[in-house]
Amino acid sequence: MILAKVYVTLKESVLDPQGTAVQRALQQHGYDEVQDVRIGKYMEVRLNLADKQAATERITAMCEELLANLVIESYRFELFEVNA
Amino acid sequence: MILAKVYVTLKESVLDPQGTAVQRALQQHGYDEVQDVRIGKYMEVRLNLADKQAATERITAMCEELLANLVIESYRFELFEVNA
């Protein structure tokens, strides 16, 4: 079994209103040291595969096809072998 | 400047309908090897701090107060020293 940790974030050039809202809320709660907040999606995907190379290809395809909107988002992932 | 990478995920005991929906969509697109999908929030928080110990305390407070709903979510974070 392989666990893929997938991170989908907005591209730098894309405005992040959700991040801005959280940043303001933190600052209003006295966390003045907060300079910037960017918010993205974190997904844990368990794959019934044993081979990391195959998992890399499949997760890449899943990201490109479904998990990330490539117009505004970028993605990265890490793979871990785990017990079933 | 310190960059905190914060991961907020649903506790294991909490149902994840969003994750289930993504799992089904992946499987319908032919990704049969997908066994389970859990979805959470990924946040990058830039702090105008130099000291990692102070950053650990402040980010913990932010998570406990605002960034995570401790009733249903758990959080973890990593700290990185970055250029301003």
PDB file of N, CA, C and O in Angstrom, chain B residues 12-59:
ATOM      1  N   GLU B  12      -9.389  10.951  12.627  1.00  0.00           N
ATOM      2  CA  GLU B  12      -9.686   9.649  12.008  1.00  0.00           C
ATOM      3  C   GLU B  12     -11.157   9.260  12.222  1.00  0.00           C
ATOM      4  O   GLU B  12     -11.795   8.715  11.342  1.00  0.00           O
ATOM      5  N   SER B  13     -11.676   9.579  13.396  1.00  0.00           N
ATOM      6  CA  SER B  13     -13.034   9.124  13.759  1.00  0.00           C
ATOM      7  C   SER B  13     -14.125   9.920  13.044  1.00  0.00           C
ATOM      8  O   SER B  13     -15.305   9.580  13.126  1.00  0.00           O
ATOM      9  N   VAL B  14     -13.737  10.997  12.369  1.00  0.00           N
ATOM     10  CA  VAL B  14     -14.731  11.883  11.745  1.00  0.00           C
ATOM     11  C   VAL B  14     -14.911  11.507  10.271  1.00  0.00           C
ATOM     12  O   VAL B  14     -13.930  11.339   9.539  1.00  0.00           O
ATOM     13  N   LEU B  15     -16.156  11.349   9.857  1.00  0.00           N
ATOM     14  CA  LEU B  15     -16.457  11.048   8.450  1.00  0.00           C
ATOM     15  C   LEU B  15     -15.954  12.163   7.554  1.00  0.00           C
ATOM     16  O   LEU B  15     -15.955  13.341   7.953  1.00  0.00           O
ATOM     17  N   ASP B  16     -15.529  11.804   6.329  1.00  0.00           N
ATOM     18  CA  ASP B  16     -14.990  12.816   5.407  1.00  0.00           C
ATOM     19  C   ASP B  16     -15.755  12.728   4.081  1.00  0.00           C
ATOM     20  O   ASP B  16     -15.270  12.109   3.112  1.00  0.00           O
ATOM     21  N   PRO B  17     -16.951  13.316   4.019  1.00  0.00           N
ATOM     22  CA  PRO B  17     -17.753  13.200   2.794  1.00  0.00           C
ATOM     23  C   PRO B  17     -17.043  13.762   1.558  1.00  0.00           C
ATOM     24  O   PRO B  17     -17.175  13.236   0.453  1.00  0.00           O
ATOM     25  N   GLN B  18     -16.250  14.813   1.771  1.00  0.00           N
ATOM     26  CA  GLN B  18     -15.528  15.395   0.636  1.00  0.00           C
ATOM     27  C   GLN B  18     -14.505  14.386   0.094  1.00  0.00           C
ATOM     28  O   GLN B  18     -14.411  14.168  -1.114  1.00  0.00           O
ATOM     29  N   GLY B  19     -13.818  13.750   1.011  1.00  0.00           N
ATOM     30  CA  GLY B  19     -12.848  12.744   0.611  1.00  0.00           C
ATOM     31  C   GLY B  19     -13.516  11.585  -0.106  1.00  0.00           C
ATOM     32  O   GLY B  19     -13.023  11.094  -1.125  1.00  0.00           O
ATOM     33  N   THR B  20     -14.654  11.169   0.392  1.00  0.00           N
ATOM     34  CA  THR B  20     -15.403  10.057  -0.230  1.00  0.00           C
ATOM     35  C   THR B  20     -15.834  10.438  -1.643  1.00  0.00           C
ATOM     36  O   THR B  20     -15.720   9.639  -2.576  1.00  0.00           O
ATOM     37  N   ALA B  21     -16.249  11.673  -1.811  1.00  0.00           N
ATOM     38  CA  ALA B  21     -16.692  12.132  -3.144  1.00  0.00           C
ATOM     39  C   ALA B  21     -15.518  12.124  -4.126  1.00  0.00           C
ATOM     40  O   ALA B  21     -15.642  11.658  -5.260  1.00  0.00           O
ATOM     41  N   VAL B  22     -14.360  12.571  -3.670  1.00  0.00           N
ATOM     42  CA  VAL B  22     -13.179  12.587  -4.558  1.00  0.00           C
ATOM     43  C   VAL B  22     -12.758  11.149  -4.868  1.00  0.00           C
ATOM     44  O   VAL B  22     -12.430  10.814  -6.007  1.00  0.00           O
ATOM     45  N   GLN B  23     -12.826  10.290  -3.847  1.00  0.00           N
ATOM     46  CA  GLN B  23     -12.475   8.874  -4.051  1.00  0.00           C
ATOM     47  C   GLN B  23     -13.358   8.273  -5.146  1.00  0.00           C
ATOM     48  O   GLN B  23     -12.846   7.639  -6.077  1.00  0.00           O
ATOM     49  N   ARG B  24     -14.640   8.499  -5.066  1.00  0.00           N
ATOM     50  CA  ARG B  24     -15.591   7.934  -6.074  1.00  0.00           C
ATOM     51  C   ARG B  24     -15.291   8.500  -7.454  1.00  0.00           C
ATOM     52  O   ARG B  24     -15.261   7.765  -8.451  1.00  0.00           O
ATOM     53  N   ALA B  25     -15.020   9.804  -7.515  1.00  0.00           N
ATOM     54  CA  ALA B  25     -14.749  10.419  -8.821  1.00  0.00           C
ATOM     55  C   ALA B  25     -13.500   9.798  -9.441  1.00  0.00           C
ATOM     56  O   ALA B  25     -13.468   9.467 -10.636  1.00  0.00           O
ATOM     57  N   LEU B  26     -12.465   9.621  -8.625  1.00  0.00           N
ATOM     58  CA  LEU B  26     -11.232   9.014  -9.137  1.00  0.00           C
ATOM     59  C   LEU B  26     -11.522   7.602  -9.652  1.00  0.00           C
ATOM     60  O   LEU B  26     -11.086   7.215 -10.739  1.00  0.00           O
ATOM     61  N   GLN B  27     -12.271   6.842  -8.872  1.00  0.00           N
ATOM     62  CA  GLN B  27     -12.557   5.456  -9.267  1.00  0.00           C
ATOM     63  C   GLN B  27     -13.390   5.427 -10.551  1.00  0.00           C
ATOM     64  O   GLN B  27     -13.140   4.628 -11.450  1.00  0.00           O
ATOM     65  N   GLN B  28     -14.320   6.371 -10.669  1.00  0.00           N
ATOM     66  CA  GLN B  28     -15.141   6.419 -11.899  1.00  0.00           C
ATOM     67  C   GLN B  28     -14.286   6.803 -13.105  1.00  0.00           C
ATOM     68  O   GLN B  28     -14.651   6.523 -14.244  1.00  0.00           O
ATOM     69  N   HIS B  29     -13.166   7.450 -12.850  1.00  0.00           N
ATOM     70  CA  HIS B  29     -12.263   7.811 -13.964  1.00  0.00           C
ATOM     71  C   HIS B  29     -11.218   6.731 -14.218  1.00  0.00           C
ATOM     72  O   HIS B  29     -10.214   6.977 -14.894  1.00  0.00           O
ATOM     73  N   GLY B  30     -11.461   5.558 -13.605  1.00  0.00           N
ATOM     74  CA  GLY B  30     -10.584   4.429 -13.888  1.00  0.00           C
ATOM     75  C   GLY B  30      -9.416   4.257 -12.940  1.00  0.00           C
ATOM     76  O   GLY B  30      -8.549   3.402 -13.139  1.00  0.00           O
ATOM     77  N   TYR B  31      -9.355   5.013 -11.877  1.00  0.00           N
ATOM     78  CA  TYR B  31      -8.255   4.875 -10.908  1.00  0.00           C
ATOM     79  C   TYR B  31      -8.688   3.908  -9.804  1.00  0.00           C
ATOM     80  O   TYR B  31      -8.903   4.287  -8.660  1.00  0.00           O
ATOM     81  N   ASP B  32      -8.809   2.635 -10.184  1.00  0.00           N
ATOM     82  CA  ASP B  32      -9.338   1.623  -9.265  1.00  0.00           C
ATOM     83  C   ASP B  32      -8.429   1.365  -8.076  1.00  0.00           C
ATOM     84  O   ASP B  32      -8.856   0.849  -7.056  1.00  0.00           O
ATOM     85  N   GLU B  33      -7.158   1.726  -8.200  1.00  0.00           N
ATOM     86  CA  GLU B  33      -6.216   1.448  -7.111  1.00  0.00           C
ATOM     87  C   GLU B  33      -6.431   2.372  -5.917  1.00  0.00           C
ATOM     88  O   GLU B  33      -5.867   2.184  -4.851  1.00  0.00           O
ATOM     89  N   VAL B  34      -7.262   3.391  -6.086  1.00  0.00           N
ATOM     90  CA  VAL B  34      -7.507   4.323  -4.980  1.00  0.00           C
ATOM     91  C   VAL B  34      -8.358   3.648  -3.909  1.00  0.00           C
ATOM     92  O   VAL B  34      -9.489   3.253  -4.165  1.00  0.00           O
ATOM     93  N   GLN B  35      -7.818   3.511  -2.719  1.00  0.00           N
ATOM     94  CA  GLN B  35      -8.513   2.818  -1.622  1.00  0.00           C
ATOM     95  C   GLN B  35      -9.227   3.813  -0.702  1.00  0.00           C
ATOM     96  O   GLN B  35     -10.281   3.545  -0.156  1.00  0.00           O
ATOM     97  N   ASP B  36      -8.609   4.985  -0.521  1.00  0.00           N
ATOM     98  CA  ASP B  36      -9.176   5.937   0.440  1.00  0.00           C
ATOM     99  C   ASP B  36      -8.613   7.326   0.138  1.00  0.00           C
ATOM    100  O   ASP B  36      -7.463   7.457  -0.316  1.00  0.00           O
ATOM    101  N   VAL B  37      -9.456   8.345   0.375  1.00  0.00           N
ATOM    102  CA  VAL B  37      -9.007   9.735   0.187  1.00  0.00           C
ATOM    103  C   VAL B  37      -9.468  10.541   1.407  1.00  0.00           C
ATOM    104  O   VAL B  37     -10.628  10.457   1.806  1.00  0.00           O
ATOM    105  N   ARG B  38      -8.546  11.261   2.018  1.00  0.00           N
ATOM    106  CA  ARG B  38      -8.883  12.187   3.110  1.00  0.00           C
ATOM    107  C   ARG B  38      -8.429  13.580   2.677  1.00  0.00           C
ATOM    108  O   ARG B  38      -7.313  13.738   2.169  1.00  0.00           O
ATOM    109  N   ILE B  39      -9.300  14.565   2.884  1.00  0.00           N
ATOM    110  CA  ILE B  39      -8.972  15.913   2.436  1.00  0.00           C
ATOM    111  C   ILE B  39      -8.856  16.847   3.648  1.00  0.00           C
ATOM    112  O   ILE B  39      -9.679  16.803   4.555  1.00  0.00           O
ATOM    113  N   GLY B  40      -7.820  17.713   3.611  1.00  0.00           N
ATOM    114  CA  GLY B  40      -7.654  18.677   4.702  1.00  0.00           C
ATOM    115  C   GLY B  40      -7.196  20.007   4.145  1.00  0.00           C
ATOM    116  O   GLY B  40      -7.164  20.214   2.932  1.00  0.00           O
ATOM    117  N   LYS B  41      -6.816  20.898   5.057  1.00  0.00           N
ATOM    118  CA  LYS B  41      -6.352  22.228   4.650  1.00  0.00           C
ATOM    119  C   LYS B  41      -4.838  22.310   4.789  1.00  0.00           C
ATOM    120  O   LYS B  41      -4.268  21.745   5.724  1.00  0.00           O
ATOM    121  N   TYR B  42      -4.243  22.997   3.825  1.00  0.00           N
ATOM    122  CA  TYR B  42      -2.792  23.219   3.861  1.00  0.00           C
ATOM    123  C   TYR B  42      -2.590  24.734   3.858  1.00  0.00           C
ATOM    124  O   TYR B  42      -3.146  25.432   3.008  1.00  0.00           O
ATOM    125  N   MET B  43      -1.894  25.264   4.852  1.00  0.00           N
ATOM    126  CA  MET B  43      -1.690  26.714   4.932  1.00  0.00           C
ATOM    127  C   MET B  43      -0.217  27.052   5.032  1.00  0.00           C
ATOM    128  O   MET B  43       0.519  26.398   5.763  1.00  0.00           O
ATOM    129  N   GLU B  44       0.180  28.063   4.286  1.00  0.00           N
ATOM    130  CA  GLU B  44       1.540  28.596   4.414  1.00  0.00           C
ATOM    131  C   GLU B  44       1.420  29.954   5.097  1.00  0.00           C
ATOM    132  O   GLU B  44       0.787  30.864   4.549  1.00  0.00           O
ATOM    133  N   VAL B  45       1.975  30.062   6.274  1.00  0.00           N
ATOM    134  CA  VAL B  45       1.882  31.287   7.070  1.00  0.00           C
ATOM    135  C   VAL B  45       3.291  31.870   7.235  1.00  0.00           C
ATOM    136  O   VAL B  45       4.179  31.206   7.773  1.00  0.00           O
ATOM    137  N   ARG B  46       3.498  33.088   6.728  1.00  0.00           N
ATOM    138  CA  ARG B  46       4.818  33.747   6.858  1.00  0.00           C
ATOM    139  C   ARG B  46       4.783  34.631   8.104  1.00  0.00           C
ATOM    140  O   ARG B  46       3.864  35.461   8.256  1.00  0.00           O
ATOM    141  N   LEU B  47       5.799  34.444   8.933  1.00  0.00           N
ATOM    142  CA  LEU B  47       5.865  35.163  10.214  1.00  0.00           C
ATOM    143  C   LEU B  47       7.091  36.064  10.230  1.00  0.00           C
ATOM    144  O   LEU B  47       8.195  35.622   9.893  1.00  0.00           O
ATOM    145  N   ASN B  48       6.865  37.292  10.668  1.00  0.00           N
ATOM    146  CA  ASN B  48       7.977  38.228  10.813  1.00  0.00           C
ATOM    147  C   ASN B  48       8.649  37.972  12.154  1.00  0.00           C
ATOM    148  O   ASN B  48       8.582  38.794  13.072  1.00  0.00           O
ATOM    149  N   LEU B  49       9.272  36.795  12.282  1.00  0.00           N
ATOM    150  CA  LEU B  49       9.969  36.359  13.494  1.00  0.00           C
ATOM    151  C   LEU B  49      11.281  35.720  13.066  1.00  0.00           C
ATOM    152  O   LEU B  49      11.391  35.194  11.957  1.00  0.00           O
ATOM    153  N   ALA B  50      12.273  35.758  13.965  1.00  0.00           N
ATOM    154  CA  ALA B  50      13.553  35.128  13.621  1.00  0.00           C
ATOM    155  C   ALA B  50      13.752  33.852  14.441  1.00  0.00           C
ATOM    156  O   ALA B  50      14.463  32.942  14.058  1.00  0.00           O
ATOM    157  N   ASP B  51      13.063  33.783  15.582  1.00  0.00           N
ATOM    158  CA  ASP B  51      13.319  32.707  16.532  1.00  0.00           C
ATOM    159  C   ASP B  51      12.302  31.566  16.369  1.00  0.00           C
ATOM    160  O   ASP B  51      11.084  31.773  16.476  1.00  0.00           O
ATOM    161  N   LYS B  52      12.829  30.351  16.096  1.00  0.00           N
ATOM    162  CA  LYS B  52      11.938  29.208  15.834  1.00  0.00           C
ATOM    163  C   LYS B  52      11.121  28.812  17.074  1.00  0.00           C
ATOM    164  O   LYS B  52       9.972  28.376  16.955  1.00  0.00           O
ATOM    165  N   GLN B  53      11.690  28.986  18.259  1.00  0.00           N
ATOM    166  CA  GLN B  53      10.961  28.632  19.478  1.00  0.00           C
ATOM    167  C   GLN B  53       9.728  29.540  19.637  1.00  0.00           C
ATOM    168  O   GLN B  53       8.617  29.057  19.857  1.00  0.00           O
ATOM    169  N   ALA B  54       9.942  30.823  19.402  1.00  0.00           N
ATOM    170  CA  ALA B  54       8.824  31.772  19.494  1.00  0.00           C
ATOM    171  C   ALA B  54       7.783  31.433  18.428  1.00  0.00           C
ATOM    172  O   ALA B  54       6.579  31.419  18.687  1.00  0.00           O
ATOM    173  N   ALA B  55       8.252  31.110  17.236  1.00  0.00           N
ATOM    174  CA  ALA B  55       7.342  30.785  16.123  1.00  0.00           C
ATOM    175  C   ALA B  55       6.523  29.537  16.472  1.00  0.00           C
ATOM    176  O   ALA B  55       5.315  29.480  16.210  1.00  0.00           O
ATOM    177  N   THR B  56       7.153  28.550  17.105  1.00  0.00           N
ATOM    178  CA  THR B  56       6.438  27.323  17.495  1.00  0.00           C
ATOM    179  C   THR B  56       5.300  27.661  18.452  1.00  0.00           C
ATOM    180  O   THR B  56       4.163  27.207  18.266  1.00  0.00           O
ATOM    181  N   GLU B  57       5.606  28.496  19.437  1.00  0.00           N
ATOM    182  CA  GLU B  57       4.567  28.864  20.422  1.00  0.00           C
ATOM    183  C   GLU B  57       3.432  29.639  19.761  1.00  0.00           C
ATOM    184  O   GLU B  57       2.252  29.373  20.003  1.00  0.00           O
ATOM    185  N   ARG B  58       3.794  30.595  18.896  1.00  0.00           N
ATOM    186  CA  ARG B  58       2.758  31.438  18.269  1.00  0.00           C
ATOM    187  C   ARG B  58       1.891  30.635  17.302  1.00  0.00           C
ATOM    188  O   ARG B  58       0.679  30.780  17.272  1.00  0.00           O
ATOM    189  N   ILE B  59       2.518  29.791  16.476  1.00  0.00           N
ATOM    190  CA  ILE B  59       1.742  28.990  15.502  1.00  0.00           C
ATOM    191  C   ILE B  59       0.837  28.004  16.251  1.00  0.00           C
ATOM    192  O   ILE B  59      -0.332  27.803  15.889  1.00  0.00           O
TER     193      ILE B  59
END
